[in-house]
Coordinates of C-alpha atoms in Angstrom, one line a residue:
Chain A
X42 CA 31.9 -28.9 45.4
X43 CA 33.5 -29.4 41.5
X44 CA 33.8 -27.3 39.5
X45 CA 31.4 -27.8 37.2
X46 CA 28.2 -26.3 39.4
X47 CA 30.4 -23.8 40.8
X48 CA 30.2 -22.6 37.7
X49 CA 26.4 -23.0 37.5
X50 CA 26.3 -21.5 40.1
X51 CA 28.0 -17.7 38.2
X52 CA 25.7 -18.8 35.5
X53 CA 22.8 -19.2 37.6
X54 CA 23.8 -15.6 38.8
X55 CA 24.3 -14.3 36.1
X56 CA 20.8 -15.8 34.9
X57 CA 18.6 -14.1 37.3
X58 CA 20.8 -10.2 37.0
X59 CA 19.5 -10.3 32.9
X60 CA 16.1 -11.1 34.2
X61 CA 15.8 -8.7 36.5
X62 CA 17.4 -6.5 33.7
X63 CA 14.8 -7.5 31.2
X64 CA 11.9 -7.9 34.1
X65 CA 12.8 -3.7 35.0
X66 CA 12.5 -3.1 31.3
X67 CA 9.2 -4.2 31.2
X68 CA 7.7 -3.5 33.8
X69 CA 9.2 0.3 33.3
X70 CA 7.0 0.0 29.7
X71 CA 4.3 -1.0 31.0
X72 CA 4.1 1.5 33.5
X73 CA 4.8 4.5 30.8
X74 CA 1.9 3.2 28.5
X75 CA -0.3 3.2 31.7
X76 CA 1.3 7.0 32.5
X77 CA 1.1 8.8 28.9
X78 CA -2.8 7.5 30.1
X79 CA -3.4 9.4 33.3
X80 CA -1.5 12.2 31.5
X81 CA -4.6 13.1 29.1
X82 CA -7.3 11.9 31.5
X83 CA -5.6 14.4 34.1
X84 CA -5.6 16.7 31.1
X85 CA -8.9 16.3 29.5
X86 CA -9.8 16.6 32.9
X87 CA -11.6 20.1 32.7
X88 CA -13.5 19.4 29.5
X89 CA -14.1 16.2 31.0
X90 CA -15.9 17.7 34.0
X91 CA -18.5 19.8 32.7
X92 CA -20.1 17.1 31.1
X93 CA -18.9 17.8 27.9
X94 CA -18.6 14.0 27.2
X95 CA -21.4 13.4 25.1
X96 CA -21.4 16.7 23.3
X97 CA -17.6 16.0 22.4
X98 CA -18.1 12.5 20.7
X99 CA -21.7 13.9 19.3
X100 CA -20.9 17.8 18.1
X101 CA -19.1 19.4 15.6
X102 CA -16.6 21.1 15.2
X103 CA -17.0 25.7 15.8
X104 CA -15.0 27.0 18.0
X105 CA -16.1 30.7 17.2
X106 CA -19.0 29.0 18.7
X107 CA -17.9 27.4 22.1
X108 CA -18.6 24.5 20.0
X109 CA -15.4 21.8 20.5
X110 CA -17.2 18.3 18.9
X111 CA -15.4 15.0 17.7
X112 CA -17.5 13.4 16.1
X113 CA -16.8 14.7 12.6
X114 CA -12.5 13.2 12.7
X115 CA -14.0 10.1 14.6
X116 CA -16.5 9.0 12.0
X117 CA -13.3 10.1 9.3
X118 CA -10.7 8.2 10.8
X119 CA -12.7 4.9 11.1
X120 CA -14.0 5.5 7.6
X121 CA -11.4 5.9 6.3
X122 CA -9.4 3.4 8.2
X123 CA -11.9 0.5 7.0
X124 CA -11.8 2.5 3.6
X125 CA -8.2 1.0 3.2
X126 CA -8.1 -2.4 5.0
X127 CA -11.2 -2.9 2.7
X128 CA -8.3 -2.7 0.3
X129 CA -4.4 -3.5 1.7
X130 CA -6.7 -6.9 3.1
X131 CA -7.5 -8.7 -0.6
X132 CA -3.8 -7.5 -1.5
X133 CA -1.9 -7.8 1.4
X134 CA -3.3 -11.1 1.7
X135 CA -3.2 -12.0 -1.9
X136 CA 0.5 -10.9 -1.7
X137 CA 1.2 -12.9 1.4
X138 CA 0.2 -16.8 0.0
X139 CA 2.0 -15.2 -3.4
X140 CA 5.2 -15.1 -1.4
X141 CA 4.3 -18.2 1.3
X142 CA 3.0 -21.0 -1.6
X143 CA 2.5 -20.2 -5.0
X144 CA 5.4 -18.6 -6.7
X145 CA 8.8 -19.6 -7.4
X146 CA 11.7 -19.6 -5.1
X147 CA 13.3 -16.5 -7.0
X148 CA 10.6 -14.4 -7.7
X149 CA 9.5 -15.1 -3.7
X150 CA 12.9 -14.0 -2.3
X151 CA 12.1 -10.3 -4.7
X152 CA 8.3 -9.7 -3.4
X153 CA 9.9 -10.5 0.4
X154 CA 12.2 -7.4 -0.3
X155 CA 11.1 -5.5 -1.8
X156 CA 7.7 -5.9 0.8
X157 CA 10.7 -5.5 3.4
X158 CA 11.2 -2.0 2.0
X159 CA 8.0 -0.6 1.2
X160 CA 7.9 -1.2 5.1
X161 CA 11.2 1.5 5.6
X162 CA 9.7 4.3 3.4
X163 CA 8.6 6.9 5.2
X164 CA 4.6 7.7 5.3
X165 CA 6.1 11.1 4.2
X166 CA 6.9 10.1 0.9
X167 CA 3.8 8.3 -0.6
X168 CA 2.1 11.4 0.6
X169 CA 4.1 13.6 -1.0
X170 CA 4.1 11.6 -4.1
X171 CA -0.1 11.2 -4.0
X172 CA -0.4 14.9 -3.7
X173 CA 1.1 15.3 -6.8
X174 CA 0.4 11.8 -8.7
X175 CA -2.0 10.8 -7.1
X176 CA -4.9 14.2 -5.8
X177 CA -4.9 15.6 -9.3
X178 CA -6.2 12.6 -10.9
X179 CA -8.9 12.4 -8.9
X180 CA -10.0 15.7 -8.7
X181 CA -10.5 15.1 -12.4
X182 CA -12.4 11.7 -11.5
X183 CA -14.6 13.0 -8.6
X184 CA -15.7 15.5 -10.8
X185 CA -15.6 18.3 -8.5
X186 CA -13.9 19.2 -5.1
X187 CA -10.0 19.6 -5.1
X188 CA -9.2 15.9 -5.4
X189 CA -8.6 15.9 -1.9
X190 CA -11.1 13.7 -0.5
X191 CA -11.1 10.1 2.0
X192 CA -11.3 8.6 -1.3
X193 CA -7.4 9.8 -1.7
X194 CA -6.2 8.7 0.9
X195 CA -7.9 5.3 1.8
X196 CA -4.8 4.1 -1.6
X197 CA -1.8 6.1 0.0
X198 CA -2.9 4.6 3.3
X199 CA -3.5 0.9 2.2
X200 CA 0.1 1.0 0.5
X201 CA 1.6 2.3 4.1
X202 CA -0.1 -0.6 6.1
X203 CA 0.5 -3.6 3.6
X204 CA 3.7 -4.1 4.2
X205 CA 2.7 -4.4 7.5
X206 CA 0.3 -7.2 7.1
X207 CA 2.4 -9.6 4.1
X208 CA 5.0 -9.7 7.0
X209 CA 2.8 -11.0 9.9
X210 CA 0.5 -12.8 7.7
X211 CA 3.8 -15.3 5.6
X212 CA 5.2 -15.5 9.6
X213 CA 1.9 -16.8 9.9
X214 CA 1.3 -18.8 7.3
X215 CA 5.8 -20.0 7.5
X216 CA 4.5 -21.3 11.3
X217 CA 1.1 -23.5 9.7
X218 CA 1.7 -27.5 10.8
X219 CA 4.2 -28.7 8.6
X220 CA 3.2 -32.6 8.7
X221 CA -0.2 -30.9 8.1
X222 CA 1.6 -29.1 4.3
X223 CA 3.1 -32.8 4.4
X224 CA 0.3 -35.0 4.5
X225 CA -1.6 -33.0 2.1
X226 CA 0.9 -33.5 -0.3
X227 CA 1.4 -36.9 -0.2
X228 CA -2.5 -36.7 -1.0
X229 CA -1.0 -34.9 -3.7
X230 CA -3.8 -31.8 -3.6
X231 CA -3.2 -29.1 -4.6
X232 CA -1.3 -26.3 -4.3
X233 CA -5.4 -24.3 -4.3
X234 CA -6.4 -27.1 -1.6
X235 CA -3.6 -26.1 0.2
X236 CA -3.2 -23.4 0.8
X237 CA -7.6 -23.5 0.9
X238 CA -8.0 -26.7 3.8
X239 CA -4.7 -25.2 5.3
X240 CA -2.8 -22.9 5.4
X241 CA -6.1 -20.5 6.2
X242 CA -7.4 -22.5 8.2
X243 CA -4.3 -22.2 10.1
X244 CA -3.3 -18.5 10.6
X245 CA -7.0 -18.2 11.0
X246 CA -5.9 -15.9 14.5
X247 CA -2.5 -14.3 12.9
X248 CA -4.7 -13.0 10.2
X249 CA -7.0 -11.5 12.0
X250 CA -4.1 -10.2 14.4
X251 CA -2.9 -9.3 11.3
X252 CA -6.3 -7.0 10.1
X253 CA -6.5 -5.6 13.2
X254 CA -3.1 -4.0 14.0
X255 CA -2.8 -2.9 10.5
X256 CA -6.1 -1.2 11.2
X257 CA -4.6 0.1 13.9
X258 CA -2.1 2.2 12.2
X259 CA -4.3 3.7 9.6
X260 CA -6.8 4.9 12.5
X261 CA -3.2 6.6 14.3
X262 CA -1.0 8.0 10.6
X263 CA -1.3 11.2 11.3
X264 CA 1.2 12.7 7.9
X265 CA -1.1 10.7 4.6
X266 CA -4.5 11.9 6.1
X267 CA -3.2 15.4 7.0
X268 CA -1.8 15.8 3.4
X269 CA -4.3 14.3 1.6
X270 CA -7.9 14.1 3.2
X271 CA -8.5 17.7 3.1
X272 CA -8.5 18.2 6.8
X273 CA -12.4 20.2 6.6
X274 CA -14.1 20.6 9.7
X275 CA -17.6 19.3 7.7
X276 CA -19.0 15.9 8.7
X277 CA -18.3 14.2 5.3
X278 CA -21.4 13.3 3.1
X279 CA -19.8 11.1 1.3
X280 CA -16.1 9.5 0.5
X281 CA -15.2 12.5 -1.8
X282 CA -15.4 15.0 0.8
X283 CA -12.8 15.9 2.3
X284 CA -11.8 15.1 5.6
X285 CA -10.1 15.1 9.6
X286 CA -9.1 12.7 11.4
X287 CA -8.1 11.8 14.4
X288 CA -4.8 12.5 14.3
X289 CA -4.5 15.7 12.2
X290 CA -6.7 16.6 13.9
X291 CA -4.4 16.9 16.6
X292 CA -1.0 18.1 14.4
X293 CA -3.3 21.4 13.2
X294 CA -4.7 22.5 16.9
X295 CA -1.9 22.0 18.7
X296 CA -0.2 24.9 18.1
X297 CA -3.2 27.4 19.6
X298 CA -2.9 28.4 23.2
X299 CA -2.1 26.6 26.1
X300 CA -5.0 27.5 28.2
X301 CA -7.8 27.6 24.9
X302 CA -10.2 24.6 25.5
X303 CA -9.2 23.7 21.8
X304 CA -5.8 23.3 23.2
X305 CA -7.6 21.0 26.3
X306 CA -10.1 19.2 23.5
X307 CA -7.1 17.4 21.4
X308 CA -5.9 14.8 24.7
X309 CA -10.0 14.0 24.3
X310 CA -8.8 13.2 20.8
X311 CA -5.9 11.7 22.0
X312 CA -7.7 9.7 25.1
X313 CA -10.2 8.8 22.7
X314 CA -7.5 6.9 20.1
X315 CA -5.4 5.5 23.0
X316 CA -9.1 3.4 23.8
X317 CA -9.7 2.8 20.0
X318 CA -6.0 1.1 19.6
X319 CA -6.1 -0.5 23.3
X320 CA -9.3 -2.0 22.7
X321 CA -8.2 -3.5 19.1
X322 CA -4.3 -4.9 20.8
X323 CA -7.5 -6.3 23.2
X324 CA -9.2 -8.4 20.3
X325 CA -6.0 -9.1 19.4
X326 CA -5.0 -10.9 22.4
X327 CA -9.0 -12.6 22.5
X328 CA -8.8 -14.7 19.9
X329 CA -5.0 -15.2 19.8
X330 CA -4.8 -17.2 23.0
X331 CA -7.1 -19.9 22.7
X332 CA -5.1 -21.6 19.7
X333 CA -2.2 -22.3 22.1
X334 CA -4.5 -23.5 24.8
X335 CA -5.7 -26.6 21.9
X336 CA -1.9 -27.2 21.6
Chain B
X258 CA 47.4 39.5 15.3
X259 CA 45.9 36.0 14.4
X260 CA 42.4 37.6 15.1
X261 CA 42.7 40.0 12.9
X262 CA 44.1 37.9 10.1
X263 CA 41.3 35.6 10.8
X264 CA 38.8 38.5 9.9
X265 CA 41.5 39.8 7.2
X266 CA 40.4 36.1 5.9
X267 CA 37.0 36.3 6.5
X268 CA 36.7 39.8 4.3
X269 CA 38.0 38.0 2.2
X270 CA 36.4 35.4 2.3
X271 CA 33.1 36.9 2.2
X272 CA 34.2 38.9 -0.3
X273 CA 33.9 36.2 -2.6
X274 CA 30.6 35.5 -1.8
X275 CA 29.8 38.4 -2.7
X276 CA 31.8 37.8 -5.6
X277 CA 30.1 34.6 -6.2
X278 CA 26.4 35.9 -5.7
X279 CA 26.3 39.5 -7.3
X280 CA 23.1 40.5 -5.1
X281 CA 24.7 40.9 -2.2
X282 CA 27.2 44.5 -2.0
X283 CA 29.8 44.9 -0.2
X284 CA 28.2 46.3 2.3
X285 CA 26.4 42.3 3.8
X286 CA 30.6 42.2 5.5
X287 CA 30.1 44.5 7.8
X288 CA 26.4 43.6 8.9
X289 CA 27.8 39.6 8.6
X290 CA 30.7 41.3 11.3
X291 CA 29.6 41.3 14.8
X292 CA 28.9 36.8 13.7
X293 CA 32.8 37.2 13.7
X294 CA 34.1 34.0 16.6
X295 CA 30.1 33.5 17.3
X296 CA 28.9 29.3 17.8
X297 CA 26.0 27.5 18.6
X298 CA 23.1 26.9 17.4
X299 CA 19.5 28.9 17.2
X300 CA 16.9 27.7 16.9
X301 CA 14.0 29.1 15.4
X302 CA 10.6 28.5 14.4
X303 CA 6.8 30.0 13.4
X304 CA 5.5 31.5 11.3
X305 CA 5.8 30.2 7.7
X306 CA 6.0 33.9 5.8
X307 CA 8.8 34.3 7.6
X308 CA 11.0 31.3 5.9
X309 CA 12.2 32.8 2.9
X310 CA 13.9 36.1 4.5
X311 CA 15.0 33.9 7.4
X312 CA 16.4 31.7 4.9
X313 CA 18.2 33.6 2.5
X314 CA 19.3 35.1 6.1
X315 CA 20.1 32.4 7.8
X316 CA 22.3 31.0 4.7
X317 CA 24.5 34.1 5.0
X318 CA 25.2 33.2 8.7
X319 CA 26.3 30.2 8.1
X320 CA 28.4 30.8 4.8
X321 CA 30.1 33.7 6.8
X322 CA 30.6 31.4 10.2
X323 CA 30.8 27.8 9.4
X324 CA 30.8 27.7 13.5
X325 CA 26.9 29.0 13.4
X326 CA 24.2 26.1 12.5
X327 CA 21.4 27.3 12.4
X328 CA 17.8 25.6 11.6
X329 CA 14.9 27.5 10.8
X330 CA 11.5 25.4 11.4
X331 CA 7.4 26.6 10.2
X332 CA 4.7 25.2 12.3
X333 CA 2.6 28.5 12.5
X334 CA 2.6 31.8 14.9
X335 CA 0.6 30.0 17.3
X336 CA 3.9 28.2 17.5
X337 CA 6.3 30.8 16.9
X338 CA 4.8 32.4 20.0
X339 CA 4.1 29.3 22.4
X340 CA 7.6 27.7 22.4
X341 CA 9.5 30.9 22.1
X342 CA 8.2 31.3 25.6
X343 CA 8.4 28.5 26.7
X344 CA 12.2 28.7 26.0
X345 CA 11.9 25.4 24.3
X346 CA 13.2 27.6 20.5
X347 CA 15.7 30.6 20.6
X348 CA 13.6 32.8 18.0
X349 CA 9.6 32.4 17.5
X350 CA 8.6 33.7 14.7
X351 CA 4.8 35.8 14.8
X352 CA 3.1 36.8 11.9
X353 CA 0.9 38.8 14.1
X354 CA 1.0 41.0 16.7
X355 CA 1.4 38.3 19.7
X356 CA -2.3 39.0 22.6
X357 CA -1.4 41.3 25.3
X358 CA -1.6 38.4 27.9
X359 CA 0.9 36.2 26.1
X360 CA 4.1 39.2 25.7
X361 CA 3.2 39.8 29.6
X362 CA 3.1 35.2 30.0
X363 CA 6.0 35.2 28.4
X364 CA 7.6 37.9 28.8
X365 CA 8.4 38.7 25.2
X366 CA 10.6 40.7 23.2
X367 CA 9.2 41.8 19.8
X368 CA 10.9 42.2 16.4
X369 CA 9.0 43.9 13.5
X370 CA 11.3 43.8 10.6
X371 CA 8.7 43.5 8.3
X372 CA 5.1 44.4 6.6
X373 CA 3.2 42.1 4.5
X374 CA 0.1 41.7 3.4
X375 CA -2.4 38.3 3.1
X376 CA -4.3 38.3 -0.6
X377 CA -6.5 36.0 -1.9
X378 CA -5.0 33.7 -4.7
X379 CA -6.7 31.5 -7.8
X380 CA -5.3 29.2 -9.9
X381 CA -4.0 31.5 -13.1
X382 CA -5.4 30.0 -15.2
X383 CA -9.0 31.0 -13.4
X384 CA -10.7 33.9 -15.0
X385 CA -11.7 35.6 -12.0
X386 CA -9.6 38.5 -10.8
X387 CA -11.5 40.7 -8.8
X388 CA -14.0 39.7 -6.2
X389 CA -15.2 43.1 -3.9
X390 CA -15.7 42.4 0.0
X391 CA -19.1 40.2 0.6
X392 CA -17.7 38.0 -2.9
X393 CA -14.6 37.0 -0.3
X394 CA -16.7 36.5 3.0
X395 CA -20.0 34.8 1.0
X396 CA -17.1 32.3 -0.7
X397 CA -15.1 31.8 2.3
X398 CA -18.7 31.4 4.5
X399 CA -19.7 29.6 2.2
X400 CA -22.4 31.2 0.7
X401 CA -21.8 31.6 -2.9
X402 CA -20.2 28.5 -4.1
X403 CA -19.5 28.3 -7.3
X404 CA -17.2 30.4 -9.4
X405 CA -19.9 31.1 -12.1
X406 CA -21.8 33.7 -9.6
X407 CA -18.7 35.8 -8.9
X408 CA -17.9 35.6 -12.4
X409 CA -16.7 31.7 -13.8
X410 CA -17.0 28.8 -15.3
X411 CA -19.7 26.9 -13.4
X412 CA -17.8 24.3 -11.1
X413 CA -18.2 23.9 -6.8
X414 CA -15.7 27.0 -5.7
X415 CA -12.6 24.7 -3.0
X416 CA -12.1 26.4 -0.6
X417 CA -8.2 26.0 1.2
X418 CA -8.1 27.8 4.3
X419 CA -5.2 27.9 6.9
X420 CA -4.4 25.6 10.8
X421 CA -5.8 27.5 13.9
X422 CA -1.6 28.7 14.6
X423 CA -1.7 30.9 11.5
X424 CA -0.9 34.5 12.0
X425 CA -1.6 34.5 7.9
X426 CA -5.2 33.4 8.7
X427 CA -6.0 35.1 12.3
X428 CA -4.9 38.4 10.4
X429 CA -6.9 37.4 6.9
X430 CA -9.7 36.6 8.7
X431 CA -10.0 40.1 11.0
X432 CA -9.1 42.4 7.9
X433 CA -10.5 40.8 4.5
X434 CA -13.4 38.5 6.0
X435 CA -14.6 41.3 8.9
X436 CA -14.4 38.3 11.5
X437 CA -16.8 36.7 8.8
X438 CA -17.2 32.6 9.6
X439 CA -15.1 30.6 7.3
X440 CA -16.9 26.7 5.9
X441 CA -16.4 24.1 8.0
X442 CA -16.3 22.4 4.2
X443 CA -12.8 24.5 3.8
X444 CA -9.6 22.9 3.1
X445 CA -6.6 22.7 5.5
X446 CA -3.2 23.2 5.0
X447 CA -0.4 23.7 6.7
X448 CA 1.6 26.5 5.6
X449 CA 2.4 29.8 3.6
X450 CA 4.1 27.4 0.5
X451 CA 1.9 25.2 1.1
X452 CA -1.2 27.2 0.7
X453 CA 0.7 28.6 -2.7
X454 CA 1.7 25.0 -4.4
X455 CA -1.9 23.7 -3.9
X456 CA -3.5 26.2 -5.1
X457 CA -1.3 26.3 -8.5
X458 CA -2.3 22.7 -9.0
X459 CA -5.9 23.6 -7.9
X460 CA -7.9 25.1 -11.0
X461 CA -10.8 25.3 -9.2
X462 CA -8.9 26.7 -5.6
X463 CA -9.3 29.7 -3.3
X464 CA -6.8 30.0 -0.8
X465 CA -4.5 33.4 0.9
X466 CA -1.4 34.1 0.7
X467 CA 1.6 36.4 3.0
X468 CA 2.6 39.1 -0.1
X469 CA 6.8 37.4 0.3
X470 CA 5.2 33.9 -1.8
X471 CA 3.7 35.3 -4.5
X472 CA 5.2 33.9 -7.4
X473 CA 3.8 33.6 -11.5
X474 CA 2.5 30.2 -10.5
X475 CA -0.8 31.9 -8.3
X476 CA -2.9 34.8 -9.4
X477 CA -3.4 37.3 -6.8
X478 CA -7.5 38.9 -6.6
X479 CA -8.1 42.0 -6.2
X480 CA -9.8 43.0 -3.6
X481 CA -13.0 46.1 -4.2
X482 CA -10.7 46.9 -7.2
X483 CA -7.2 47.1 -5.1
X484 CA -4.5 44.2 -6.2
X485 CA -2.6 42.7 -3.8
X486 CA 0.5 43.7 -4.7
X487 CA 3.9 45.5 -2.4
X488 CA 3.1 49.0 -3.9
X489 CA -0.3 49.8 -2.4
X490 CA 0.3 47.4 0.8
X491 CA 3.4 50.1 1.1
X492 CA 0.3 53.5 0.4
X493 CA -1.8 51.9 2.1
X494 CA -5.1 51.4 -0.2
X495 CA -4.1 47.6 0.3
X496 CA -6.4 47.1 3.9
X497 CA -4.9 44.1 4.5
X498 CA -2.0 43.9 6.0
X499 CA 0.4 42.9 9.0
X500 CA 3.8 43.2 10.6
X501 CA 6.2 40.1 10.6
X502 CA 7.5 40.0 14.5
X503 CA 10.5 37.8 15.9
X504 CA 10.0 37.0 19.4
X505 CA 12.4 36.6 22.0
X506 CA 12.1 35.3 26.0
X507 CA 13.4 38.4 27.5
X508 CA 16.2 40.3 25.3
X509 CA 17.9 38.1 23.3
X510 CA 21.7 38.1 24.3
X511 CA 24.4 36.2 22.3
X512 CA 23.2 34.8 18.8
X513 CA 20.1 35.5 18.9
X514 CA 20.9 38.6 19.7
X515 CA 22.8 39.3 16.4
X516 CA 20.8 37.2 14.3
X517 CA 18.1 39.2 15.7
X518 CA 20.0 43.0 14.7
X519 CA 21.1 41.4 11.6
X520 CA 17.4 41.5 9.9
X521 CA 17.2 45.4 11.1
X522 CA 21.1 45.8 8.6
X523 CA 21.4 47.1 5.9
X524 CA 21.8 44.2 4.1
X525 CA 19.2 42.5 6.5
X526 CA 16.2 44.8 5.0
X527 CA 17.5 44.5 1.7
X528 CA 16.9 40.8 2.1
X529 CA 14.0 41.4 3.7
X530 CA 13.1 43.7 -0.2
X531 CA 14.7 40.8 -2.2
X532 CA 11.6 38.2 -0.4
X533 CA 8.9 40.4 -1.7
X534 CA 8.0 42.2 1.5
X535 CA 8.1 45.6 2.8
X536 CA 11.4 46.9 4.8
X537 CA 10.5 48.6 8.0
X538 CA 13.7 50.9 7.2

């Protein structure tokens, strides 16, 4: 046996060891996620068993009358996430194109640095600043109500999801085939042509995934909507109305009695959030797979 | 010998502190004495009406004995009762009396160290300063939705209420709203402090807070002609009052015991009074 082969054997053992370690870590992570799902199902069961599932999704929240519906919160969550995406997506797309293709080098570094910094700011800081700056402004602009509304929370939530989306998009644009870019340069194409004909089509799956990720973050965020959306349990009749999102609802109801139906109902909320996020991740996987197969 | 020296040093320290904070009488040294030699951390959470008193007490105790760490959190009375009952925290605060089931289930020991009122507040620019019970109930139920109906400006009323866990909400709902409905269009805030800040910033808002939290940034509203203040709670003419409780699971021991005793000491009760609440002793 040559020394070289011997060392390869030892290396092989090590590789096997690390492989096992990482595999078990991955399996444990996966099992934990499943365990949370089971936990939510088991604890939410009393409410689901009574055949309340449909009424849960359609009725209003009125514990005094025995109604524990989460329809208003579900609607508010989806509206708010869509609204913040509508504000955040164009900004993210523009910003990431500026960073990858349009801006001079120095500005690019500055921009990406700022985006990374933004990604690290806790949501409570954004919400707190908005409470004092944006809320009075919205009250005056809307002309009725308290200034706490879906319209107030949406721009702040957009601010929250923009960094995630920009970082995701930039990574996607950088992976676009270099040869195509060089070919376009050789043909004398403009920068705008580069964006329209190469970057955008080439990064399409990444754009979709990043947007879904942003939507998921917007759906799941608690602090912004808790502090800025007003938390009323009525079905919002307009975007200028106060409304409560699912995560905020969980935060507000969590402290009630353990044995109460109110408390049980928030497991149903958790389950719903879990399913929505899970579905989004599934959607992300589907379009993400096709380009890999092509190449 | 060594111990008595430490005692003298600590005594001197206290006197210095007493000197630095003119509000603190020398009595404080005696009341803080039980904390000598104690160590460790104390977790307190729950009712938000309690927080100003808790913070002041904790500040004095921790500056007397830096080996003690006291963490104070909000979360509402419901949370205080539950977390204390489950042993997640050492002392739970509640702005309502726990139900008999809660007391029995968790073997809770109750310590009522102050009396508090819950008063209606509006923005300080709001001309409406007096409401009848019927008007108040109408406003919170959503039947009266414009300030002009109760003598104010022509503008929609923004109702603010508290979350499910709030003891302040339970007391207000029971005694001021006579268990009437609270409109589902009401905005929900999560602490007495947040309620005050929000109403102070909203010229068309109405909400309710612990009397201990009232100050010049908001305007109190008389209910049936009675101003919600300490004097009226004390003489019983203002009905929307409640006890402020601290709870422990079983008899408190060690640091928790010393803390509860401190709340009932002359210094503790003085803090209660300074923070705008009614002492029980």
